[in-house]
């Protein structure tokens, strides 16, 4: 059931709702074991909610990747857009502004209430956004309700089963013909110096990320949804944007 949380406990004019239909806030094991320092610990949120820091972690590519996803989502923000998982920085704010201008609506799901509260604090009270406490692997949402969906740097954090299940769920809730935009790591070219520097760091801190160096994202898509509309490569191949037509 949707519970409307008023900003600062106040105004009844808030358009932002925070719902808890399917998550009790218990993080999946990979978040608790491998990513507590980035998303779960209260100090983590305070530390990482700095766009310059996120940009540094993405080797100066945050703005390019964010803007490319926003352009790709483009005019369809007039309809219903789903963002799967919160992200640090102003990506969601910009997406919600685009939706608001065009009369669209944005739903954001995340399994961690602390992340949803952090996102809520970044959005204006009247933003047309619903924040949904849900696990991406088991969305309590009807089939085919979204015109498009964005999955921004989530898949590399997930072990294979969770990654496949997330993609299955995203494909289920997006309308046939709708668009799914995925932005994430990919395999850097052989000459990329970071190929050799980053591999051990990722292996240590983000143990499932190197899967995306070894396999194409379509590898984890459910059968019948294999058509990549477009692909873009960024920064010597270290990052990719894959656009799928549902
Ligand atoms: C999108 S990812 C990484 C984003 C990127 N590092 C950034 O902040 O720019 C991080 C988010 O994914 C969420 N997340 C991870 N697994 C999830 C799942 N199974 N269901 C919903 N949200 C999940 C985490 O709670 C966190 O808020």
Tab-separated table of C-alpha atoms and ligand atoms in Angstrom:
chain	number	residue	atom	x	y	z
A	1	UNK	CA	0.000	0.000	0.000
A	2	UNK	CA	1.338	3.469	-0.890
A	3	UNK	CA	2.154	5.750	1.998
A	4	UNK	CA	2.696	9.405	1.141
A	5	UNK	CA	5.638	10.844	3.009
A	6	UNK	CA	5.464	14.602	3.215
A	7	UNK	CA	8.747	16.485	2.914
A	8	UNK	CA	9.781	17.522	6.388
A	9	UNK	CA	6.678	15.765	7.660
A	10	UNK	CA	4.619	18.653	6.225
A	11	UNK	CA	2.868	19.767	3.053
A	12	UNK	CA	-0.065	17.828	1.688
A	13	UNK	CA	0.923	19.120	-1.768
A	14	UNK	CA	3.795	16.673	-2.137
A	15	UNK	CA	3.706	14.651	-5.328
A	16	UNK	CA	6.430	12.284	-4.141
A	17	UNK	CA	5.178	9.043	-2.672
A	18	UNK	CA	7.253	6.392	-0.993
A	19	UNK	CA	5.692	2.936	-1.016
A	20	UNK	CA	6.692	-0.301	0.637
A	21	UNK	CA	4.801	-2.956	-1.270
A	22	UNK	CA	7.382	-5.697	-1.434
A	23	UNK	CA	10.472	-4.901	0.566
A	24	UNK	CA	11.017	-5.065	4.298
A	25	UNK	CA	14.304	-3.239	3.800
A	26	UNK	CA	16.411	-6.368	4.203
A	27	UNK	CA	19.213	-5.994	1.699
A	28	UNK	CA	20.048	-8.852	-0.668
A	29	UNK	CA	23.190	-10.655	0.493
A	30	UNK	CA	25.502	-9.100	-2.108
A	31	UNK	CA	24.630	-5.592	-0.882
A	32	UNK	CA	25.107	-6.545	2.760
A	33	UNK	CA	28.399	-8.347	2.136
A	34	UNK	CA	30.035	-6.388	-0.683
A	35	UNK	CA	28.378	-2.964	-0.861
A	36	UNK	CA	27.505	-1.992	2.713
A	37	UNK	CA	30.214	0.664	2.565
A	38	UNK	CA	28.693	2.270	-0.529
A	39	UNK	CA	24.945	2.172	0.073
A	40	UNK	CA	23.872	0.858	3.471
A	41	UNK	CA	25.999	2.613	6.074
A	42	UNK	CA	24.578	6.075	6.927
A	43	UNK	CA	28.040	7.578	6.544
A	44	UNK	CA	28.297	6.014	3.091
A	45	UNK	CA	25.352	8.031	1.886
A	46	UNK	CA	26.843	11.204	3.331
A	47	UNK	CA	30.201	10.442	1.745
A	48	UNK	CA	29.110	9.312	-1.718
A	49	UNK	CA	26.303	11.779	-2.339
A	50	UNK	CA	28.755	14.105	-4.021
A	51	UNK	CA	28.556	14.354	-7.745
A	52	UNK	CA	32.245	15.159	-8.147
A	53	UNK	CA	33.094	11.950	-6.286
A	54	UNK	CA	30.770	9.813	-8.420
A	55	UNK	CA	32.303	11.485	-11.462
A	56	UNK	CA	35.779	10.650	-10.169
A	57	UNK	CA	34.792	6.992	-9.604
A	58	UNK	CA	33.532	6.925	-13.201
A	59	UNK	CA	36.847	8.377	-14.392
A	60	UNK	CA	35.262	11.713	-15.327
A	61	UNK	CA	32.460	10.133	-17.379
A	62	UNK	CA	29.421	10.665	-15.121
A	63	UNK	CA	28.077	13.650	-17.074
A	64	UNK	CA	28.510	12.014	-20.482
A	65	UNK	CA	26.859	8.790	-19.369
A	66	UNK	CA	24.026	10.568	-17.570
A	67	UNK	CA	23.352	12.912	-20.509
A	68	UNK	CA	23.456	10.095	-23.027
A	69	UNK	CA	20.840	8.142	-21.039
A	70	UNK	CA	18.651	11.252	-20.719
A	71	UNK	CA	18.824	11.875	-24.474
A	72	UNK	CA	17.995	8.229	-25.167
A	73	UNK	CA	14.961	8.358	-22.858
A	74	UNK	CA	14.046	11.596	-24.666
A	75	UNK	CA	10.453	12.242	-25.657
A	76	UNK	CA	9.054	9.086	-24.090
A	77	UNK	CA	9.392	10.711	-20.634
A	78	UNK	CA	5.940	12.054	-21.518
A	79	UNK	CA	4.687	8.598	-20.529
A	80	UNK	CA	5.601	6.315	-17.612
A	81	UNK	CA	9.304	5.822	-16.940
A	82	UNK	CA	10.848	3.358	-14.497
A	83	UNK	CA	14.299	3.864	-13.012
A	84	UNK	CA	15.607	0.659	-11.487
A	85	UNK	CA	17.723	1.572	-8.430
A	86	UNK	CA	18.765	4.928	-7.059
A	87	UNK	CA	21.986	6.550	-8.141
A	88	UNK	CA	24.126	9.176	-6.484
A	89	UNK	CA	24.255	12.535	-8.270
A	90	UNK	CA	21.557	14.439	-10.131
A	91	UNK	CA	20.500	11.912	-12.787
A	92	UNK	CA	17.074	11.272	-11.243
A	93	UNK	CA	16.460	14.953	-10.609
A	94	UNK	CA	17.074	15.666	-14.296
A	95	UNK	CA	14.937	12.739	-15.381
A	96	UNK	CA	12.082	13.906	-13.159
A	97	UNK	CA	12.403	17.464	-14.506
A	98	UNK	CA	12.164	16.165	-18.077
A	99	UNK	CA	9.109	14.092	-17.113
A	100	UNK	CA	7.491	17.045	-15.385
A	101	UNK	CA	7.964	19.334	-18.404
A	102	UNK	CA	6.333	16.782	-20.688
A	103	UNK	CA	3.603	15.664	-18.320
A	104	UNK	CA	5.120	12.240	-17.665
A	105	UNK	CA	5.644	10.243	-14.494
A	106	UNK	CA	8.690	8.575	-13.016
A	107	UNK	CA	8.822	5.579	-10.668
A	108	UNK	CA	12.101	4.719	-8.941
A	109	UNK	CA	12.537	1.368	-7.233
A	110	UNK	CA	15.257	0.555	-4.729
A	111	UNK	CA	15.572	-2.193	-2.158
A	112	UNK	CA	17.142	0.115	0.464
A	113	UNK	CA	14.915	2.632	2.259
A	114	UNK	CA	18.019	4.687	3.142
A	115	UNK	CA	18.662	5.193	-0.569
A	116	UNK	CA	15.050	6.130	-1.274
A	117	UNK	CA	15.095	8.654	1.575
A	118	UNK	CA	18.311	10.127	0.221
A	119	UNK	CA	16.754	10.413	-3.235
A	120	UNK	CA	13.622	11.979	-1.817
A	121	UNK	CA	15.739	14.686	-0.195
A	122	UNK	CA	17.256	15.481	-3.611
A	123	UNK	CA	13.914	15.977	-5.359
A	124	UNK	CA	11.570	18.950	-5.207
A	125	UNK	CA	8.362	18.254	-3.305
A	126	UNK	CA	6.188	18.453	-6.398
A	127	UNK	CA	8.302	16.217	-8.613
A	128	UNK	CA	6.074	13.629	-10.358
A	129	UNK	CA	7.976	10.751	-8.791
A	130	UNK	CA	6.968	7.616	-6.899
A	131	UNK	CA	9.674	6.003	-4.801
A	132	UNK	CA	9.065	2.290	-4.437
A	133	UNK	CA	10.817	0.089	-1.897
A	134	UNK	CA	11.150	-3.052	-3.977
A	135	UNK	CA	13.713	-5.599	-4.955
A	136	UNK	CA	14.506	-5.381	-8.655
A	137	UNK	CA	14.358	-9.161	-8.836
A	138	UNK	CA	10.720	-9.303	-7.688
A	139	UNK	CA	8.876	-6.146	-8.696
A	140	UNK	CA	5.371	-5.880	-7.243
A	141	UNK	CA	4.191	-4.212	-10.414
A	142	UNK	CA	1.774	-5.261	-13.155
A	143	UNK	CA	3.000	-6.403	-16.549
A	144	UNK	CA	3.620	-3.879	-19.328
A	145	UNK	CA	2.906	-0.605	-17.522
A	146	UNK	CA	6.000	1.425	-18.407
A	147	UNK	CA	6.866	3.104	-21.694
A	148	UNK	CA	10.555	2.798	-20.881
A	149	UNK	CA	13.040	1.893	-18.177
A	150	UNK	CA	16.542	2.914	-17.146
A	151	UNK	CA	19.036	0.603	-15.438
A	152	UNK	CA	22.076	2.728	-14.545
A	153	UNK	CA	25.112	0.917	-13.115
A	154	UNK	CA	23.094	-1.729	-11.280
A	155	UNK	CA	23.822	-4.927	-13.218
A	156	UNK	CA	27.553	-5.023	-12.459
A	157	UNK	CA	26.777	-5.115	-8.749
A	158	UNK	CA	24.563	-8.151	-9.009
A	159	UNK	CA	25.518	-11.832	-9.060
A	160	UNK	CA	24.306	-13.628	-12.195
A	161	UNK	CA	20.989	-14.918	-10.839
A	162	UNK	CA	19.987	-11.445	-9.573
A	163	UNK	CA	21.135	-9.796	-12.824
A	164	UNK	CA	19.090	-12.179	-14.950
A	165	UNK	CA	16.064	-11.878	-12.710
A	166	UNK	CA	16.302	-8.069	-12.724
A	167	UNK	CA	16.370	-8.036	-16.524
A	168	UNK	CA	13.467	-10.479	-16.649
A	169	UNK	CA	11.424	-8.254	-14.358
A	170	UNK	CA	12.312	-5.067	-16.247
A	171	UNK	CA	11.283	-6.711	-19.524
A	172	UNK	CA	8.035	-7.836	-17.906
A	173	UNK	CA	6.978	-4.396	-16.682
A	174	UNK	CA	7.919	-2.482	-19.856
A	175	UNK	CA	5.286	-2.420	-22.600
A	176	UNK	CA	5.959	-4.354	-25.792
A	177	UNK	CA	7.688	-1.865	-28.093
A	178	UNK	CA	8.993	0.134	-25.106
A	179	UNK	CA	12.625	0.920	-24.563
A	180	UNK	CA	15.082	-0.322	-21.961
A	181	UNK	CA	18.248	1.728	-21.527
A	182	UNK	CA	21.133	0.054	-19.712
A	183	UNK	CA	24.310	1.920	-18.787
A	184	UNK	CA	27.135	-0.003	-17.149
A	185	UNK	CA	30.707	-1.239	-17.318
A	186	UNK	CA	32.038	-3.073	-20.360
A	187	UNK	CA	35.369	-4.456	-21.429
A	188	UNK	CA	37.943	-1.729	-22.095
A	189	UNK	CA	40.092	-2.093	-25.231
A	190	UNK	CA	43.379	-3.977	-24.853
A	191	UNK	CA	45.371	-0.744	-25.041
A	192	UNK	CA	43.397	0.996	-22.282
A	193	UNK	CA	45.763	1.569	-19.336
A	194	UNK	CA	42.848	1.234	-16.900
A	195	UNK	CA	42.224	-2.276	-18.171
A	196	UNK	CA	45.185	-3.407	-16.116
A	197	UNK	CA	44.831	-0.995	-13.206
A	198	UNK	CA	41.093	-1.325	-12.712
A	199	UNK	CA	40.721	-5.096	-13.033
A	200	UNK	CA	42.238	-5.924	-9.607
A	201	UNK	CA	40.405	-3.033	-7.948
A	202	UNK	CA	37.063	-4.179	-9.341
A	203	UNK	CA	37.821	-7.789	-8.478
A	204	UNK	CA	38.408	-6.721	-4.867
A	205	UNK	CA	35.650	-4.149	-4.352
A	206	UNK	CA	32.995	-5.119	-6.891
A	207	UNK	CA	33.346	-8.867	-7.314
A	208	UNK	CA	30.645	-9.332	-9.990
A	209	UNK	CA	31.619	-6.343	-12.147
A	210	UNK	CA	34.152	-8.201	-14.275
A	211	UNK	CA	31.296	-10.369	-15.602
A	212	UNK	CA	30.425	-7.352	-17.744
A	213	UNK	CA	33.954	-7.320	-19.171
A	214	UNK	CA	33.593	-10.969	-20.172
A	215	UNK	CA	30.028	-11.087	-21.509
A	216	UNK	CA	27.699	-9.010	-23.588
A	217	UNK	CA	24.672	-7.748	-21.656
A	218	UNK	CA	22.340	-9.566	-24.067
A	219	UNK	CA	23.783	-12.755	-22.572
A	220	UNK	CA	21.598	-12.210	-19.457
A	221	UNK	CA	18.439	-11.088	-21.221
A	222	UNK	CA	15.417	-13.402	-21.090
A	223	UNK	CA	14.839	-15.369	-24.264
A	224	UNK	CA	12.800	-13.546	-26.874
A	225	UNK	CA	14.234	-10.151	-25.883
A	226	UNK	CA	17.579	-10.098	-27.565
A	227	UNK	CA	17.282	-7.173	-29.911
A	228	UNK	CA	19.749	-4.450	-29.048
A	229	UNK	CA	18.549	-1.339	-30.838
A	230	UNK	CA	21.680	0.648	-30.289
A	231	UNK	CA	24.969	0.389	-28.522
A	232	UNK	CA	27.339	3.104	-27.566
A	233	UNK	CA	30.794	2.735	-26.178
A	234	UNK	CA	32.450	5.310	-23.942
A	235	UNK	CA	35.969	5.970	-22.712
A	236	UNK	CA	37.843	3.316	-24.640
A	237	UNK	CA	35.116	0.735	-24.094
A	238	UNK	CA	35.132	0.864	-20.276
A	239	UNK	CA	31.489	1.951	-20.265
A	240	UNK	CA	28.569	1.036	-22.480
A	241	UNK	CA	25.023	2.067	-23.163
A	242	UNK	CA	22.769	-0.627	-24.572
A	243	UNK	CA	19.279	0.195	-25.774
A	244	UNK	CA	16.822	-2.673	-26.062
A	245	UNK	CA	13.426	-2.656	-27.694
A	246	UNK	CA	11.041	-4.692	-25.570
B	1	LIG	C1	22.286	1.680	-9.176
B	1	LIG	S1	23.430	0.980	-8.210
B	1	LIG	C2	24.917	1.882	-8.516
B	1	LIG	C3	24.829	3.299	-8.858
B	1	LIG	C4	26.111	4.035	-9.017
B	1	LIG	N1	27.202	3.467	-8.276
B	1	LIG	C5	25.854	5.439	-8.616
B	1	LIG	O1	25.424	5.682	-7.506
B	1	LIG	O2	26.021	6.292	-9.466
B	1	LIG	C6	23.175	1.345	-6.544
B	1	LIG	C7	21.774	1.183	-6.034
B	1	LIG	O3	21.245	-0.065	-6.417
B	1	LIG	C8	20.414	-0.518	-5.376
B	1	LIG	N2	20.185	-1.955	-5.529
B	1	LIG	C9	21.088	-2.947	-5.550
B	1	LIG	N3	20.501	-4.155	-5.680
B	1	LIG	C10	19.169	-3.913	-5.773
B	1	LIG	C11	18.024	-4.740	-5.914
B	1	LIG	N4	18.130	-6.070	-5.983
B	1	LIG	N5	16.816	-4.154	-5.992
B	1	LIG	C12	16.693	-2.811	-5.912
B	1	LIG	N6	17.733	-1.970	-5.755
B	1	LIG	C13	18.961	-2.506	-5.674
B	1	LIG	C14	21.175	-0.147	-4.125
B	1	LIG	O4	20.359	-0.126	-2.992
B	1	LIG	C15	21.705	1.238	-4.513
B	1	LIG	O5	20.841	2.264	-4.134
